[in-house]
XYZ file of C-alpha atoms in Angstrom:
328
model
C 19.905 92.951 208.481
C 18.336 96.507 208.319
C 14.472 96.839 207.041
C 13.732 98.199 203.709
C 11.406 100.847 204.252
C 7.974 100.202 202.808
C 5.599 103.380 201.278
C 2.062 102.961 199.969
C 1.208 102.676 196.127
C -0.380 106.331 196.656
C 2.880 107.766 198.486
C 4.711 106.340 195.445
C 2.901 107.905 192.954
C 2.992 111.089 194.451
C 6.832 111.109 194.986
C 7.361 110.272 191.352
C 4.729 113.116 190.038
C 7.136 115.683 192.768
C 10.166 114.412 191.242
C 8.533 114.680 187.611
C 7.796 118.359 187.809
C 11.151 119.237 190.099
C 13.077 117.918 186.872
C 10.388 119.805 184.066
C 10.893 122.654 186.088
C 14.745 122.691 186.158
C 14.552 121.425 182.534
C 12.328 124.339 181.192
C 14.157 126.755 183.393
C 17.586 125.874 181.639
C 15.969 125.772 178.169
C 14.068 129.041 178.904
C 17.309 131.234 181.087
C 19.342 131.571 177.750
C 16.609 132.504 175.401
C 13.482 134.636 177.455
C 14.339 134.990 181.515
C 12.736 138.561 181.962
C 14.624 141.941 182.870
C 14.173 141.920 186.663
C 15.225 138.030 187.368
C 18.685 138.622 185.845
C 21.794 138.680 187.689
C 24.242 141.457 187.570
C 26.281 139.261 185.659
C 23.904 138.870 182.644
C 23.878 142.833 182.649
C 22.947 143.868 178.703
C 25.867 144.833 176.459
C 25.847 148.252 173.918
C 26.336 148.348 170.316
C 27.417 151.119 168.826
C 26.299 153.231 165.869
C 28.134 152.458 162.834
C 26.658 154.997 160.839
C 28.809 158.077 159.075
C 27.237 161.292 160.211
C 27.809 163.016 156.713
C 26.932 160.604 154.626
C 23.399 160.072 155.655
C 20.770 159.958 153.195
C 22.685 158.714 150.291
C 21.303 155.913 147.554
C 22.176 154.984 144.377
C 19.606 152.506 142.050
C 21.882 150.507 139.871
C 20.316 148.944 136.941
C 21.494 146.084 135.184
C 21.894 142.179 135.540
C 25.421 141.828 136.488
C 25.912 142.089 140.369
C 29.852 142.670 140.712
C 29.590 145.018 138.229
C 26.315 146.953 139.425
C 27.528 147.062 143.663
C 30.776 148.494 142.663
C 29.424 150.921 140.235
C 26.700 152.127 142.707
C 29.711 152.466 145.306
C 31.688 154.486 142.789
C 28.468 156.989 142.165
C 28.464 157.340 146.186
C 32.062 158.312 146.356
C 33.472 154.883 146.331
C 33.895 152.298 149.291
C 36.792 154.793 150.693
C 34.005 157.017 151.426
C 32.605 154.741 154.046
C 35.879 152.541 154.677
C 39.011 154.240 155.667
C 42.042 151.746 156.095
C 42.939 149.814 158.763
C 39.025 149.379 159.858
C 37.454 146.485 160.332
C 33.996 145.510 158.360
C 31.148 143.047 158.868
C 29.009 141.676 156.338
C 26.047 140.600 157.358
C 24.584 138.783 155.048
C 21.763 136.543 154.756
C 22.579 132.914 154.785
C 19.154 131.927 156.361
C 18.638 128.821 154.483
C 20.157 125.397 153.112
C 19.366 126.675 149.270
C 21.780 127.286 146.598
C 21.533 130.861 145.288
C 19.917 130.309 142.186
C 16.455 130.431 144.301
C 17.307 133.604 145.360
C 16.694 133.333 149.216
C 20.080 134.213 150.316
C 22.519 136.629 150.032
C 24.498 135.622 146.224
C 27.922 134.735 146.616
C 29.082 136.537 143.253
C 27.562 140.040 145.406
C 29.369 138.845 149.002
C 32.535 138.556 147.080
C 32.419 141.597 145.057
C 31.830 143.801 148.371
C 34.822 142.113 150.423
C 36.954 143.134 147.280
C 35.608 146.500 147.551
C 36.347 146.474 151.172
C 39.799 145.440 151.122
C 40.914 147.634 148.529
C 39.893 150.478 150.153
C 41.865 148.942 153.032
C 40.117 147.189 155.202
C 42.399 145.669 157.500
C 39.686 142.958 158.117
C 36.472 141.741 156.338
C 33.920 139.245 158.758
C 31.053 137.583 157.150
C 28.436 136.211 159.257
C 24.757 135.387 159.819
C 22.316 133.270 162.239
C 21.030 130.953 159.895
C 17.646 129.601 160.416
C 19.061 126.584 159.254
C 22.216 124.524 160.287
C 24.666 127.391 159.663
C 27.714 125.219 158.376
C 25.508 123.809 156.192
C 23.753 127.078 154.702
C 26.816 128.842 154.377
C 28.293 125.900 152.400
C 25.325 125.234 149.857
C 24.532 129.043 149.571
C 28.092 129.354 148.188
C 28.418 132.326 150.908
C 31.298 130.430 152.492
C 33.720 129.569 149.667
C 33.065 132.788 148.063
C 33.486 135.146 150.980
C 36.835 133.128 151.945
C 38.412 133.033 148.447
C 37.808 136.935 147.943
C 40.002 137.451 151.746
C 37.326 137.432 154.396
C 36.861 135.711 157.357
C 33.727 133.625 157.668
C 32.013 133.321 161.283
C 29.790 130.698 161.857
C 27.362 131.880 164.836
C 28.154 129.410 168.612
C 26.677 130.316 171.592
C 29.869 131.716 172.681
C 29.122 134.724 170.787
C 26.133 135.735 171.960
C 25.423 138.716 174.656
C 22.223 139.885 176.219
C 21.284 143.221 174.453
C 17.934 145.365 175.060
C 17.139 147.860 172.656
C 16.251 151.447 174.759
C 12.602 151.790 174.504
C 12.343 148.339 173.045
C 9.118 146.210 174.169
C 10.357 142.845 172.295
C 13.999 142.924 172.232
C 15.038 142.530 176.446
C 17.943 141.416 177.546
C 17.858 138.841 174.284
C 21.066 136.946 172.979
C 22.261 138.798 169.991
C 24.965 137.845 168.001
C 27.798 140.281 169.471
C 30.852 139.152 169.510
C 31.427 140.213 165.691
C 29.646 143.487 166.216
C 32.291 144.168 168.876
C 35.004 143.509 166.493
C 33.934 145.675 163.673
C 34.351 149.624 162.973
C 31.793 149.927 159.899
C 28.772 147.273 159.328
C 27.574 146.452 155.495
C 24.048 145.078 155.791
C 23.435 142.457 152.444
C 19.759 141.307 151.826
C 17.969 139.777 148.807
C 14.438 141.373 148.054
C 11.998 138.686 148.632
C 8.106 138.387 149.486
C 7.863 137.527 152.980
C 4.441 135.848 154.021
C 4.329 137.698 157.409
C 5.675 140.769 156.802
C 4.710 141.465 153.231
C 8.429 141.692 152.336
C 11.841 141.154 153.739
C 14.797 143.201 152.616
C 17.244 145.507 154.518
C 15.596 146.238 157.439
C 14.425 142.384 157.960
C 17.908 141.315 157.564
C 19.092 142.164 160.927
C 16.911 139.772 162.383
C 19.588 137.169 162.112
C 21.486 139.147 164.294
C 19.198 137.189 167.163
C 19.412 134.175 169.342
C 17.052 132.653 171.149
C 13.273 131.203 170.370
C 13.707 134.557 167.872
C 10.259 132.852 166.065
C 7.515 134.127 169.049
C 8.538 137.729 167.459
C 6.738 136.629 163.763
C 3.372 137.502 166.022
C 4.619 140.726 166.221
C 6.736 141.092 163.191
C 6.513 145.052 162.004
C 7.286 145.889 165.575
C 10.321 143.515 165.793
C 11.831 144.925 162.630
C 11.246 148.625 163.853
C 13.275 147.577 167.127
C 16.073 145.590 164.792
C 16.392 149.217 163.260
C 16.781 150.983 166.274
C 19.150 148.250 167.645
C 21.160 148.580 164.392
C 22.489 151.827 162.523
C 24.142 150.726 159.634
C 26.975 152.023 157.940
C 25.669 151.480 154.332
C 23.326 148.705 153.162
C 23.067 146.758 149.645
C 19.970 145.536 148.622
C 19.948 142.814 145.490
C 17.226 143.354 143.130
C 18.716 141.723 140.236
C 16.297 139.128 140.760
C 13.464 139.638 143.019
C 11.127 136.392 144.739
C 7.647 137.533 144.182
C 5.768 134.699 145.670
C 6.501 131.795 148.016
C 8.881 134.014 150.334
C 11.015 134.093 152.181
C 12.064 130.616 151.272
C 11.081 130.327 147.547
C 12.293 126.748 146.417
C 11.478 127.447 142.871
C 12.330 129.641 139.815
C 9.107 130.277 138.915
C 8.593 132.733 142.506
C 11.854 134.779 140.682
C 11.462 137.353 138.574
C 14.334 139.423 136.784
C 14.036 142.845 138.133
C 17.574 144.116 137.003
C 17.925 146.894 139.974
C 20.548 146.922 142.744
C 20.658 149.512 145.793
C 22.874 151.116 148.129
C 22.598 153.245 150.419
C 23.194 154.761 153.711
C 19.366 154.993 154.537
C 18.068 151.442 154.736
C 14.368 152.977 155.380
C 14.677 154.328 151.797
C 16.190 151.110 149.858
C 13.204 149.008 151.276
C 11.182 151.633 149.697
C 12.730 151.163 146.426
C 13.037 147.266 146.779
C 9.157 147.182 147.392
C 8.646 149.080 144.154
C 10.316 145.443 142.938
C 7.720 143.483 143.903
C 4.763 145.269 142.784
C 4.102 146.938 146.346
C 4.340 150.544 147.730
C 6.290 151.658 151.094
C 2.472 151.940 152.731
C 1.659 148.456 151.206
C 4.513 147.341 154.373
C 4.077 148.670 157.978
C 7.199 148.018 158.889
C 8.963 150.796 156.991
C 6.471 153.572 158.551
C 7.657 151.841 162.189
C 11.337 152.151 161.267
C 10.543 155.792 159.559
C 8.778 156.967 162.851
C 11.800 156.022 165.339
C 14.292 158.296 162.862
C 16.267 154.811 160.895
C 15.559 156.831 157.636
C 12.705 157.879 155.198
C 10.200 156.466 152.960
C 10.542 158.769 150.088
C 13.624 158.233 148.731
C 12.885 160.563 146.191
C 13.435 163.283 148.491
C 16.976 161.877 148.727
C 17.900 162.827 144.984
C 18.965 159.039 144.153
C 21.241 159.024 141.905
C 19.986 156.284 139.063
C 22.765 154.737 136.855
C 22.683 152.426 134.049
C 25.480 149.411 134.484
C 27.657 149.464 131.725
């Protein structure tokens, strides 16, 4: 019978402590490959992909401030004062929303995107003759379960669109040229890939980080990743999400604005009617507007002279010659 080879209680312990870190290491490397592995450690393979600008070169600069309460009726008059949705959807194009489904809340707490708004714009969309209309987000939450209670998912899918629900499949590298924060980081691509025009959708809410999060902050849940290490750095992240993304047009919902508690709210008392919807092609100048809604000033929020300074847009929307209409 062979011998059993015998080791010392001190050879022991040190095997297990080289096996403990050889498995941490391999663990934190496969947790840490996917979400932060730096620029000159990545493979050919995980080479960065390029989103285009889905901006219309003639119709920069363009806003309308719709007043009134009722959101179907204020998005499509504001699109009519612009020209109408044919202006910046020709037919057979395909359009992503993105919305913002960042939380488990129904929509009466204003922290999402409303589902009466979603719906109205994939209307608008289709009859100008879309040939397809994608909804999507990167929750912060579960996203099958924020797109359900938010409403965003029945709503988008009864008024024709398609709903995508963010997998890991769908991700791609991305750095933003001249970016510091956003380096070959998973992005949400595949539906930028498949769209011609991109509608950005944001509620106007207090932000406790940022002072505010509306237009501009809404692209952040175009990211993968440990995305949260960027809230150290949050006015620079939002600069880079507006270089990363030029927009084709963006809504911004004021009909009811979350003063306090944001961005999650979790109680009507943090709303407060403010009756004013935006759209526009400059998303620079709708923040502007939207921080007018909650008592603030463009300089009040650092982020919009960050986006202003890299060209996404300006600050002074006045200068733009809104147009201002009362909802009827």
């Amino acid at each position: 019978m062979a011998t059993v080879p015998t080791i010392n209680r001190r050879e022991f312990l040190g095997r297990c402590t080289r096996a403990g870190l050889t498995v941490a290491a391999a663990g934190a490397l496969g947790i840490g490959f996917y979400d932060s592995q730096p620029p000159d450690a990545l493979s050919e393979a995980a080479a960065t992909v390029q989103i285009p600008d889905f901006s219309i070169a003639d119709m920069h600069g363009k806003i309308c401030i719709a007043r009134g309460t009722d959101r179907a009726a204020a998005v499509q008059q504001a699109f009519a004062a612009l020209g109408g949705m044919k202006t910046f959807v020709k037919p057979g194009e395909r359009v992503l929303l993105k919305v913002n489904a960042a939380f488990a809340s129904p929509p009466t707490l204003g922290a999402t995107s409303h589902p009466d708004l979603v719906a109205a714009v994939v209307r608008l969309c289709l009859d100008a003759g879309a040939s397809r209309v994608i909804v999507t987000d990167n929750p912060i939450n579960d996203p099958a379960s924020c797109f359900a209670l938010t409403g965003i998912d029945a709503a988008a899918r009864k008024a024709g669109a398609d709903v995508v629900v963010p997998r890991e499949s769908l991700f791609e590298r991305y750095t933003v040229g001249g970016g510091r924060l956003i380096r070959d980081w998973p992005v949400l691509y595949a539906p930028l890939a498949r769209a011609d025009r991109i509608i950005g959708m944001a509620p106007v809410k207090d932000h406790h980080r940022s002072g505010a999060s509306m237009t501009l902050k809404n692209w952040y849940g175009l990211l993968g990743g440990r995305r949260n290490i960027f809230h150290q750095d949050i006015h620079t992240i939002i600069q880079e999400l507006a270089m990363m993304i030029r927009p084709t047009v963006v809504v911004l919902d004021g009909i009811q604005s979350m003063l306090t508690n944001g961005p999650t709210g979790g109680s009507l008392s943090d709303l407060k009617p403010t009756g004013t919807l935006i759209v526009s092609t400059d998303p620079v100048a709708a923040d502007a507007v939207g921080a007018t809604l909650l008592g603030r000033t463009a300089a009040d929020l650092p982020f919009i002279a960050k986006a202003e300074s890299i060209g996404a847009g300006t600050a002074d929307y006045r200068s733009l010659n809104p147009k201002e209409i009362q909802v009827l």
